[in-house]
Amino acid sequence: MKIRAANNSGRFFPVYSETSPSLALVKYWGKAAGRGNVPATTSLAVTLEGLRTVTILAQGSLRDEVLLSGRAEDPEKFETIFRNARKMTALPEAVEVRSSNDFPTGAGVASSSSGFAALALGLLCLGRQGMGYRSEEHTSELQSPNTI
């Protein structure tokens, strides 16, 4: 995973988040009892490092907006992750998200895993800016040592 915040004159800097999809070798079966989407068993997956999802997040103007490969998505699909990010950080009231893959979406490669990883990482980075973190602090903190 890679992430960086661009320099901008606004309060929140746009955030660039890049992740790779993964494929399950051993997939978990079933969900654990209780709330949330927690698997009952573990899984084993490999990351397809040659492929990537790029997501750019910025402070929006009116409401949350998500575009996947240039197409607007239903905001309710992302309501939970935005709500949880706002509980943990100072995420702006309106966030604009633009995400795309350099591989075919829906072709059997786990584009949703890389898409949601890029979204979660970007929301955290954007929201932490509102808490006073400088981009250098959270960029190095969230970046894997082998991607620097």
PDB file of C-alpha atoms in Angstrom:
ATOM      1  CA  MET A   1       0.000   0.000   0.000  1.00  0.00           C
ATOM      2  CA  LYS A   2       1.121   3.524  -0.745  1.00  0.00           C
ATOM      3  CA  ILE A   3      -0.371   6.779   0.376  1.00  0.00           C
ATOM      4  CA  ARG A   4       0.602  10.400   0.083  1.00  0.00           C
ATOM      5  CA  ALA A   5      -1.054  13.740   0.677  1.00  0.00           C
ATOM      6  CA  ALA A   6      -0.739  16.403  -1.996  1.00  0.00           C
ATOM      7  CA  ASN A   7       0.156  19.989  -1.095  1.00  0.00           C
ATOM      8  CA  ASN A   8      -2.827  22.330  -1.359  1.00  0.00           C
ATOM      9  CA  SER A   9      -3.842  25.662   0.150  1.00  0.00           C
ATOM     10  CA  GLY A  10      -7.093  24.302   1.682  1.00  0.00           C
ATOM     11  CA  ARG A  11      -7.501  22.895   5.182  1.00  0.00           C
ATOM     12  CA  PHE A  12      -7.614  19.300   3.944  1.00  0.00           C
ATOM     13  CA  PHE A  13      -5.019  18.186   1.407  1.00  0.00           C
ATOM     14  CA  PRO A  14      -6.182  15.732  -1.279  1.00  0.00           C
ATOM     15  CA  VAL A  15      -5.039  12.190  -0.493  1.00  0.00           C
ATOM     16  CA  TYR A  16      -3.726   9.648  -3.023  1.00  0.00           C
ATOM     17  CA  SER A  17      -4.085   6.010  -1.956  1.00  0.00           C
ATOM     18  CA  GLU A  18      -2.795   3.037  -3.943  1.00  0.00           C
ATOM     19  CA  THR A  19      -3.432  -0.642  -3.139  1.00  0.00           C
ATOM     20  CA  SER A  20      -3.223  -4.013  -4.856  1.00  0.00           C
ATOM     21  CA  PRO A  21      -5.943  -6.675  -5.072  1.00  0.00           C
ATOM     22  CA  SER A  22      -5.623 -10.030  -3.374  1.00  0.00           C
ATOM     23  CA  LEU A  23      -6.793 -13.511  -4.244  1.00  0.00           C
ATOM     24  CA  ALA A  24      -7.886 -15.994  -1.610  1.00  0.00           C
ATOM     25  CA  LEU A  25      -6.014 -19.302  -1.664  1.00  0.00           C
ATOM     26  CA  VAL A  26      -7.935 -20.620   1.328  1.00  0.00           C
ATOM     27  CA  LYS A  27     -11.212 -18.772   1.801  1.00  0.00           C
ATOM     28  CA  TYR A  28     -12.946 -18.420   5.145  1.00  0.00           C
ATOM     29  CA  TRP A  29     -16.354 -20.033   5.497  1.00  0.00           C
ATOM     30  CA  GLY A  30     -19.184 -18.453   7.418  1.00  0.00           C
ATOM     31  CA  LYS A  31     -19.460 -15.474   9.710  1.00  0.00           C
ATOM     32  CA  ALA A  32     -18.885 -15.312  13.438  1.00  0.00           C
ATOM     33  CA  ALA A  33     -21.894 -14.765  15.678  1.00  0.00           C
ATOM     34  CA  GLY A  34     -22.594 -11.192  16.697  1.00  0.00           C
ATOM     35  CA  ARG A  35     -22.522  -7.857  14.976  1.00  0.00           C
ATOM     36  CA  GLY A  36     -20.374  -6.941  12.031  1.00  0.00           C
ATOM     37  CA  ASN A  37     -18.922  -8.808   9.127  1.00  0.00           C
ATOM     38  CA  VAL A  38     -16.391 -10.972  11.003  1.00  0.00           C
ATOM     39  CA  PRO A  39     -15.337 -14.310   9.488  1.00  0.00           C
ATOM     40  CA  ALA A  40     -15.764 -17.486  11.554  1.00  0.00           C
ATOM     41  CA  THR A  41     -12.441 -18.899  10.321  1.00  0.00           C
ATOM     42  CA  THR A  42      -9.227 -17.474   8.914  1.00  0.00           C
ATOM     43  CA  SER A  43      -8.204 -17.310   5.277  1.00  0.00           C
ATOM     44  CA  LEU A  44      -4.977 -17.210   3.294  1.00  0.00           C
ATOM     45  CA  ALA A  45      -4.517 -14.828   0.361  1.00  0.00           C
ATOM     46  CA  VAL A  46      -1.830 -13.533  -1.977  1.00  0.00           C
ATOM     47  CA  THR A  47      -1.427  -9.935  -3.092  1.00  0.00           C
ATOM     48  CA  LEU A  48      -1.222  -9.290  -6.830  1.00  0.00           C
ATOM     49  CA  GLU A  49       1.411  -6.583  -6.673  1.00  0.00           C
ATOM     50  CA  GLY A  50       1.566  -5.914 -10.417  1.00  0.00           C
ATOM     51  CA  LEU A  51      -2.047  -4.649 -10.375  1.00  0.00           C
ATOM     52  CA  ARG A  52      -3.310  -1.582  -8.585  1.00  0.00           C
ATOM     53  CA  THR A  53      -6.291   0.446  -7.480  1.00  0.00           C
ATOM     54  CA  VAL A  54      -5.745   4.192  -7.259  1.00  0.00           C
ATOM     55  CA  THR A  55      -8.083   6.258  -5.101  1.00  0.00           C
ATOM     56  CA  ILE A  56      -7.997  10.024  -4.678  1.00  0.00           C
ATOM     57  CA  LEU A  57      -9.946  11.580  -1.827  1.00  0.00           C
ATOM     58  CA  ALA A  58     -10.587  15.281  -1.275  1.00  0.00           C
ATOM     59  CA  GLN A  59     -12.825  17.512   0.769  1.00  0.00           C
ATOM     60  CA  GLY A  60     -16.134  17.721  -1.077  1.00  0.00           C
ATOM     61  CA  SER A  61     -18.624  20.554  -1.303  1.00  0.00           C
ATOM     62  CA  LEU A  62     -22.130  19.308  -0.422  1.00  0.00           C
ATOM     63  CA  ARG A  63     -22.219  15.583   0.391  1.00  0.00           C
ATOM     64  CA  ASP A  64     -20.150  12.424   0.074  1.00  0.00           C
ATOM     65  CA  GLU A  65     -19.626  11.396  -3.528  1.00  0.00           C
ATOM     66  CA  VAL A  66     -17.975   8.194  -4.809  1.00  0.00           C
ATOM     67  CA  LEU A  67     -16.985   7.649  -8.438  1.00  0.00           C
ATOM     68  CA  LEU A  68     -15.656   4.247  -9.488  1.00  0.00           C
ATOM     69  CA  SER A  69     -13.992   4.314 -12.900  1.00  0.00           C
ATOM     70  CA  GLY A  70     -15.835   7.571 -13.609  1.00  0.00           C
ATOM     71  CA  ARG A  71     -19.299   6.248 -12.690  1.00  0.00           C
ATOM     72  CA  ALA A  72     -21.241   7.609  -9.716  1.00  0.00           C
ATOM     73  CA  GLU A  73     -22.059   4.991  -7.074  1.00  0.00           C
ATOM     74  CA  ASP A  74     -24.964   4.901  -4.634  1.00  0.00           C
ATOM     75  CA  PRO A  75     -23.687   6.748  -1.516  1.00  0.00           C
ATOM     76  CA  GLU A  76     -25.653   4.410   0.780  1.00  0.00           C
ATOM     77  CA  LYS A  77     -23.314   1.589  -0.263  1.00  0.00           C
ATOM     78  CA  PHE A  78     -20.486   3.457   1.521  1.00  0.00           C
ATOM     79  CA  GLU A  79     -22.458   4.937   4.429  1.00  0.00           C
ATOM     80  CA  THR A  80     -21.049   2.581   7.077  1.00  0.00           C
ATOM     81  CA  ILE A  81     -17.378   3.154   6.250  1.00  0.00           C
ATOM     82  CA  PHE A  82     -17.851   6.948   6.101  1.00  0.00           C
ATOM     83  CA  ARG A  83     -19.772   6.950   9.410  1.00  0.00           C
ATOM     84  CA  ASN A  84     -17.108   4.832  11.126  1.00  0.00           C
ATOM     85  CA  ALA A  85     -14.281   7.007   9.749  1.00  0.00           C
ATOM     86  CA  ARG A  86     -16.050  10.110  11.084  1.00  0.00           C
ATOM     87  CA  LYS A  87     -16.342   8.503  14.534  1.00  0.00           C
ATOM     88  CA  MET A  88     -12.580   7.866  14.645  1.00  0.00           C
ATOM     89  CA  THR A  89     -11.250  10.992  12.927  1.00  0.00           C
ATOM     90  CA  ALA A  90     -12.100  14.579  11.991  1.00  0.00           C
ATOM     91  CA  LEU A  91     -13.187  13.621   8.472  1.00  0.00           C
ATOM     92  CA  PRO A  92     -14.848  16.518   6.615  1.00  0.00           C
ATOM     93  CA  GLU A  93     -18.655  16.504   6.301  1.00  0.00           C
ATOM     94  CA  ALA A  94     -18.404  15.989   2.531  1.00  0.00           C
ATOM     95  CA  VAL A  95     -15.753  13.812   0.864  1.00  0.00           C
ATOM     96  CA  GLU A  96     -15.209  13.313  -2.855  1.00  0.00           C
ATOM     97  CA  VAL A  97     -13.747   9.916  -3.809  1.00  0.00           C
ATOM     98  CA  ARG A  98     -12.483   8.951  -7.265  1.00  0.00           C
ATOM     99  CA  SER A  99     -11.231   5.396  -7.654  1.00  0.00           C
ATOM    100  CA  SER A 100     -10.087   3.278 -10.597  1.00  0.00           C
ATOM    101  CA  ASN A 101      -8.301   0.001 -11.299  1.00  0.00           C
ATOM    102  CA  ASP A 102      -5.631  -0.706 -13.886  1.00  0.00           C
ATOM    103  CA  PHE A 103      -7.177  -4.173 -14.303  1.00  0.00           C
ATOM    104  CA  PRO A 104     -10.722  -5.190 -15.317  1.00  0.00           C
ATOM    105  CA  THR A 105     -13.284  -4.827 -12.536  1.00  0.00           C
ATOM    106  CA  GLY A 106     -15.424  -7.941 -12.145  1.00  0.00           C
ATOM    107  CA  ALA A 107     -12.945 -10.214 -13.926  1.00  0.00           C
ATOM    108  CA  GLY A 108     -12.368 -12.555 -10.994  1.00  0.00           C
ATOM    109  CA  VAL A 109      -9.632 -10.429  -9.420  1.00  0.00           C
ATOM    110  CA  ALA A 110     -10.650  -9.104  -6.022  1.00  0.00           C
ATOM    111  CA  SER A 111     -11.114  -5.461  -7.021  1.00  0.00           C
ATOM    112  CA  SER A 112     -13.388  -4.863  -4.024  1.00  0.00           C
ATOM    113  CA  SER A 113     -10.584  -5.842  -1.624  1.00  0.00           C
ATOM    114  CA  SER A 114      -8.172  -3.323  -3.106  1.00  0.00           C
ATOM    115  CA  GLY A 115     -10.912  -0.719  -3.546  1.00  0.00           C
ATOM    116  CA  PHE A 116     -12.071  -0.828   0.055  1.00  0.00           C
ATOM    117  CA  ALA A 117      -8.482  -0.985   1.339  1.00  0.00           C
ATOM    118  CA  ALA A 118      -7.624   2.156  -0.660  1.00  0.00           C
ATOM    119  CA  LEU A 119     -10.826   3.861   0.533  1.00  0.00           C
ATOM    120  CA  ALA A 120     -10.273   2.993   4.218  1.00  0.00           C
ATOM    121  CA  LEU A 121      -6.630   4.053   4.124  1.00  0.00           C
ATOM    122  CA  GLY A 122      -7.482   7.296   2.342  1.00  0.00           C
ATOM    123  CA  LEU A 123     -10.351   8.139   4.719  1.00  0.00           C
ATOM    124  CA  LEU A 124      -8.065   7.607   7.708  1.00  0.00           C
ATOM    125  CA  CYS A 125      -5.375   9.823   6.218  1.00  0.00           C
ATOM    126  CA  LEU A 126      -7.832  12.565   5.219  1.00  0.00           C
ATOM    127  CA  GLY A 127      -9.610  12.467   8.579  1.00  0.00           C
ATOM    128  CA  ARG A 128      -6.395  12.603  10.581  1.00  0.00           C
ATOM    129  CA  GLN A 129      -5.489  15.866   8.851  1.00  0.00           C
ATOM    130  CA  GLY A 130      -8.464  17.435  10.641  1.00  0.00           C
ATOM    131  CA  MET A 131      -6.981  16.199  13.916  1.00  0.00           C
ATOM    132  CA  GLY A 132      -3.757  18.156  13.368  1.00  0.00           C
ATOM    133  CA  TYR A 133      -1.549  15.443  11.855  1.00  0.00           C
ATOM    134  CA  ARG A 134       0.858  16.665   9.213  1.00  0.00           C
ATOM    135  CA  SER A 135       0.921  14.640   5.997  1.00  0.00           C
ATOM    136  CA  GLU A 136       4.526  13.503   6.582  1.00  0.00           C
ATOM    137  CA  GLU A 137       3.566  12.006   9.950  1.00  0.00           C
ATOM    138  CA  HIS A 138       0.717   9.822   8.783  1.00  0.00           C
ATOM    139  CA  THR A 139       2.265   9.022   5.419  1.00  0.00           C
ATOM    140  CA  SER A 140       5.329   7.377   6.956  1.00  0.00           C
ATOM    141  CA  GLU A 141       3.261   5.835   9.739  1.00  0.00           C
ATOM    142  CA  LEU A 142       0.838   4.117   7.345  1.00  0.00           C
ATOM    143  CA  GLN A 143       3.289   3.199   4.625  1.00  0.00           C
ATOM    144  CA  SER A 144       4.873  -0.215   4.604  1.00  0.00           C
ATOM    145  CA  PRO A 145       8.707  -0.072   4.936  1.00  0.00           C
ATOM    146  CA  ASN A 146       9.187  -1.957   1.667  1.00  0.00           C
ATOM    147  CA  THR A 147       7.163   0.599  -0.348  1.00  0.00           C
ATOM    148  CA  ILE A 148       9.119   3.694   0.732  1.00  0.00           C
TER     149      ILE A 148
END
